[in-house]
Structures are given as C-alpha cells and as structure tokens.
Amino acid sequence: MKVELIQATKNAGKLIADIASICYGKDEAENPQKLLGYLYEQGHFSVYEHAYYTFKIEGVSRVLLAQLTRHRLASPTVRSQRYCDESNINNIIPPTIATNEMAREVFRFGCAASEYVYKELIKLGIPREDARYATLQAGETQLYFSCNFRELLHIAELRTARTAQWEIRRLAQTIVGLVLEDAPELEVVFEAMSKRRKK
C-alpha cells in the first residue's frame, strides 16, 4: 500500500478556528488550538468542512475500495477495470492467509485460476468490461480520494477502530498520519475524537 497526500488546505487548523470565530463576531481565533478541540467536544463539526484533502492511494484491494466508497461524502476516482488490461493484476493477500502455508497455496491457486479465465475470455474476444467479472476482489487497484476534514474524521473514527478490517484500518491510520504531518495542530481534534470513542 502506498498513500500520498496530493493536496491539502494550507494552515488548516488556523483556517478552521478563524472560520469558527465568526460565530462569536470575530475574524480571527484568539486561541486556535484550544478552539479546535472545543469544537469537536461540543459537536460543532460543520466548520471542519472548510479544510479539504486529496490522496493518491495505490496497492489496495477492491475489498478495501468497496468499504471506502461507502463514505458517500468523499470523492473517489478509481483505475477502471473496464478500460485497463487486468491480465497481470496483483492480488492483495490478507495476513491471515499469508501466514498460513496451506491457505496461501489455496489462495494462489484461486488467483491463478482467475487470471487464466480472464486472459482466455479476452482471447475469445470478450470485452474487458465483461471479462473483469472473472477477477477477484483481492485484485489490486489505485485511486485518488478527496474529502473534507469532517468526513476524514468520520472515516478515521470508524476505520481506525479495532473492529475495522486490517487493510482499511491501515489505510485510515496512514491517512491520519499524513494529515497530522501536514497540519500537526489538528492532533487536538483527533485526541478529542479518541476520547469520545473510549466513553
């Protein structure tokens, strides 16, 4: 999995705090850091929508993609199986399979069979858009993914939980890490989210 932050709202924390300050008749936040956490604690999430992020995500499965696209307030643009040749597609192997020798062999057999069927369908003149039905959900894909900070918080809250599947949890943790690298002042918001989740 490779995740790259392509674009981010500059000075996101200050921008959010300053925008929130209009509610109090001010143009600028007196204490942006304190206000950022307070807004989350009070459930004033709409101000977080003014910061926006775009990520390039590579080397993830279609299983992850199906989960990610359930976040309808985000915008994905995905590599098309309809137009792209999937003859030599890589498949993502879950750790539970990768660490079990017998399961790994069964999985590899399934991947090889799927690849064979896809290639044979193409040779028979079947269009890619129909031959792709033979591909596995494990098939690797890439996409661009954009969302505002409010939706990003929602994704982080759901997808970093212990109950989330391993691949999307890893993606969500990586995305949070990239956002905090770009805007460390937003850590107070993630801390408030974490505290609320523990209640």
Short mmCIF file of C-alpha atoms in Angstrom, two decimals:
data_model
loop_
_atom_site.label_atom_id
_atom_site.label_comp_id
_atom_site.label_asym_id
_atom_site.label_seq_id
_atom_site.Cartn_x
_atom_site.Cartn_y
_atom_site.Cartn_z
CA MET A 1 0.00 0.00 0.00
CA LYS A 2 1.26 3.43 -0.94
CA VAL A 3 -0.56 6.60 0.10
CA GLU A 4 0.46 10.12 -0.89
CA LEU A 5 -1.09 13.40 0.20
CA ILE A 6 -1.56 15.25 -3.10
CA GLN A 7 -3.14 18.46 -1.84
CA ALA A 8 -4.21 19.87 1.50
CA THR A 9 -5.76 23.09 2.70
CA LYS A 10 -2.93 25.32 3.89
CA ASN A 11 -2.88 26.19 7.60
CA ALA A 12 -5.98 24.03 8.05
CA GLY A 13 -6.14 24.34 11.83
CA LYS A 14 -5.94 28.13 11.85
CA LEU A 15 -8.39 28.38 8.96
CA ILE A 16 -10.95 26.20 10.76
CA ALA A 17 -10.54 28.12 14.03
CA ASP A 18 -10.78 31.51 12.30
CA ILE A 19 -13.90 30.46 10.39
CA ALA A 20 -15.48 29.19 13.61
CA SER A 21 -14.75 32.57 15.22
CA ILE A 22 -17.33 34.29 13.04
CA CYS A 23 -19.93 32.64 15.30
CA TYR A 24 -18.58 34.87 18.07
CA GLY A 25 -18.39 38.01 15.92
CA LYS A 26 -14.63 37.76 15.37
CA ASP A 27 -12.49 37.35 12.28
CA GLU A 28 -9.64 35.54 14.00
CA ALA A 29 -9.44 32.93 16.74
CA GLU A 30 -7.73 34.05 19.94
CA ASN A 31 -6.59 30.52 20.79
CA PRO A 32 -6.92 28.35 17.67
CA GLN A 33 -5.54 25.21 19.32
CA LYS A 34 -7.98 25.30 22.21
CA LEU A 35 -10.89 26.13 19.91
CA LEU A 36 -10.18 23.20 17.57
CA GLY A 37 -10.64 20.65 20.37
CA TYR A 38 -13.58 22.52 21.89
CA LEU A 39 -15.45 22.48 18.59
CA TYR A 40 -15.20 18.70 18.42
CA GLU A 41 -16.17 18.20 22.05
CA GLN A 42 -19.27 20.36 21.51
CA GLY A 43 -20.25 18.59 18.29
CA HIS A 44 -19.72 21.66 16.09
CA PHE A 45 -18.44 19.63 13.14
CA SER A 46 -19.59 21.79 10.22
CA VAL A 47 -16.56 24.11 10.49
CA TYR A 48 -14.28 21.15 9.75
CA GLU A 49 -15.77 21.00 6.25
CA HIS A 50 -13.73 24.05 5.16
CA ALA A 51 -10.46 22.07 5.05
CA TYR A 52 -10.03 19.65 2.15
CA TYR A 53 -7.62 16.81 1.30
CA THR A 54 -6.75 14.69 -1.74
CA PHE A 55 -4.78 11.44 -1.54
CA LYS A 56 -3.33 9.12 -4.17
CA ILE A 57 -3.79 5.55 -2.99
CA GLU A 58 -2.05 2.61 -4.66
CA GLY A 59 -1.73 -1.10 -3.97
CA VAL A 60 -5.07 -1.70 -2.26
CA SER A 61 -7.70 -4.33 -2.94
CA ARG A 62 -11.16 -3.99 -4.37
CA VAL A 63 -12.37 -5.22 -0.96
CA LEU A 64 -10.97 -2.02 0.56
CA LEU A 65 -12.39 0.03 -2.30
CA ALA A 66 -15.90 -1.30 -1.61
CA GLN A 67 -15.60 -0.19 2.02
CA LEU A 68 -14.09 3.19 1.17
CA THR A 69 -16.80 4.09 -1.33
CA ARG A 70 -19.42 3.69 1.39
CA HIS A 71 -18.23 7.10 2.62
CA ARG A 72 -20.52 8.96 0.28
CA LEU A 73 -19.35 12.46 1.24
CA ALA A 74 -15.90 11.63 -0.13
CA SER A 75 -14.93 11.57 -3.83
CA PRO A 76 -13.02 8.61 -5.26
CA THR A 77 -11.71 8.33 -8.83
CA VAL A 78 -10.61 4.75 -9.48
CA ARG A 79 -8.50 2.94 -12.08
CA SER A 80 -11.05 1.44 -14.46
CA GLN A 81 -11.21 -2.33 -14.94
CA ARG A 82 -13.44 -1.58 -17.90
CA TYR A 83 -10.67 0.14 -19.86
CA CYS A 84 -7.47 -1.20 -18.28
CA ASP A 85 -5.94 -4.59 -19.00
CA GLU A 86 -6.13 -6.75 -15.87
CA SER A 87 -4.20 -9.70 -17.34
CA ASN A 88 -1.31 -9.39 -14.88
CA ILE A 89 -3.15 -7.98 -11.89
CA ASN A 90 -1.53 -8.33 -8.47
CA ASN A 91 -3.70 -9.65 -5.68
CA ILE A 92 -3.60 -8.42 -2.09
CA ILE A 93 -3.08 -11.30 0.34
CA PRO A 94 -4.60 -10.88 3.82
CA PRO A 95 -2.13 -11.59 6.67
CA THR A 96 -4.27 -14.49 7.93
CA ILE A 97 -3.76 -16.19 4.57
CA ALA A 98 -0.16 -15.08 4.03
CA THR A 99 0.95 -16.60 7.35
CA ASN A 100 -0.81 -19.94 6.78
CA GLU A 101 1.11 -22.07 4.29
CA MET A 102 -1.82 -24.23 3.21
CA ALA A 103 -4.20 -21.26 2.94
CA ARG A 104 -1.58 -19.35 0.95
CA GLU A 105 -1.35 -22.18 -1.60
CA VAL A 106 -5.14 -22.41 -1.94
CA PHE A 107 -5.31 -18.64 -2.39
CA ARG A 108 -2.57 -18.67 -5.05
CA PHE A 109 -4.45 -21.40 -6.91
CA GLY A 110 -7.60 -19.26 -6.92
CA CYS A 111 -5.65 -16.22 -8.13
CA ALA A 112 -4.03 -18.21 -10.95
CA ALA A 113 -7.40 -19.66 -12.00
CA SER A 114 -8.96 -16.19 -12.06
CA GLU A 115 -6.08 -14.80 -14.13
CA TYR A 116 -6.35 -17.73 -16.57
CA VAL A 117 -10.10 -17.26 -17.04
CA TYR A 118 -9.70 -13.50 -17.60
CA LYS A 119 -6.99 -14.00 -20.23
CA GLU A 120 -8.96 -16.72 -22.01
CA LEU A 121 -12.08 -14.56 -22.14
CA ILE A 122 -10.05 -11.73 -23.71
CA LYS A 123 -8.64 -14.17 -26.30
CA LEU A 124 -12.20 -15.18 -27.12
CA GLY A 125 -12.99 -11.55 -27.93
CA ILE A 126 -14.91 -10.80 -24.75
CA PRO A 127 -14.59 -7.08 -23.90
CA ARG A 128 -12.60 -6.16 -20.79
CA GLU A 129 -15.71 -4.74 -19.16
CA ASP A 130 -17.22 -8.26 -19.18
CA ALA A 131 -14.03 -10.28 -18.68
CA ARG A 132 -13.44 -8.38 -15.43
CA TYR A 133 -16.24 -10.40 -13.85
CA ALA A 134 -13.66 -13.19 -13.54
CA THR A 135 -11.27 -11.05 -11.45
CA LEU A 136 -11.05 -11.34 -7.69
CA GLN A 137 -11.93 -8.75 -5.06
CA ALA A 138 -8.32 -9.18 -3.94
CA GLY A 139 -7.27 -7.51 -7.19
CA GLU A 140 -5.02 -4.52 -6.64
CA THR A 141 -6.23 -1.10 -7.69
CA GLN A 142 -5.33 2.57 -7.37
CA LEU A 143 -7.37 5.70 -6.92
CA TYR A 144 -7.49 9.35 -5.98
CA PHE A 145 -9.57 10.08 -2.93
CA SER A 146 -10.73 13.53 -1.80
CA CYS A 147 -12.74 14.60 1.22
CA ASN A 148 -13.20 17.44 3.64
CA PHE A 149 -11.78 17.22 7.15
CA ARG A 150 -15.16 16.46 8.71
CA GLU A 151 -15.58 13.37 6.53
CA LEU A 152 -11.97 12.44 7.14
CA LEU A 153 -12.69 12.48 10.89
CA HIS A 154 -15.71 10.26 10.32
CA ILE A 155 -13.59 7.82 8.29
CA ALA A 156 -10.89 7.84 10.96
CA GLU A 157 -13.39 7.22 13.74
CA LEU A 158 -14.93 4.19 12.01
CA ARG A 159 -11.96 2.77 10.16
CA THR A 160 -9.22 3.00 12.79
CA ALA A 161 -11.36 1.08 15.29
CA ARG A 162 -10.15 -2.37 16.30
CA THR A 163 -13.25 -3.87 14.68
CA ALA A 164 -12.35 -2.45 11.24
CA GLN A 165 -10.79 -4.84 8.73
CA TRP A 166 -6.97 -4.79 8.69
CA GLU A 167 -6.48 -3.22 5.24
CA ILE A 168 -8.83 -0.26 5.63
CA ARG A 169 -7.60 0.26 9.21
CA ARG A 170 -4.06 0.53 7.88
CA LEU A 171 -5.20 2.99 5.19
CA ALA A 172 -7.10 5.14 7.69
CA GLN A 173 -4.12 5.22 10.06
CA THR A 174 -1.83 6.22 7.18
CA ILE A 175 -4.20 8.99 6.08
CA VAL A 176 -4.41 10.36 9.63
CA GLY A 177 -0.62 10.27 9.86
CA LEU A 178 -0.24 12.23 6.61
CA VAL A 179 -2.78 14.85 7.70
CA LEU A 180 -1.02 15.31 11.04
CA GLU A 181 2.35 15.56 9.30
CA ASP A 182 0.90 18.35 7.16
CA ALA A 183 -1.07 20.05 9.96
CA PRO A 184 0.17 18.94 13.42
CA GLU A 185 -2.20 21.41 15.11
CA LEU A 186 -5.10 19.11 14.15
CA GLU A 187 -3.87 16.45 16.58
CA VAL A 188 -6.06 18.02 19.28
CA VAL A 189 -9.13 17.13 17.18
CA PHE A 190 -8.05 13.50 16.76
CA GLU A 191 -7.37 13.34 20.51
CA ALA A 192 -10.90 14.62 21.22
CA MET A 193 -12.27 12.02 18.81
CA SER A 194 -10.30 9.27 20.56
CA LYS A 195 -11.58 10.35 23.98
CA ARG A 196 -15.17 10.32 22.76
CA ARG A 197 -14.73 6.85 21.28
CA LYS A 198 -13.49 5.49 24.63
CA LYS A 199 -16.58 6.74 26.52
#
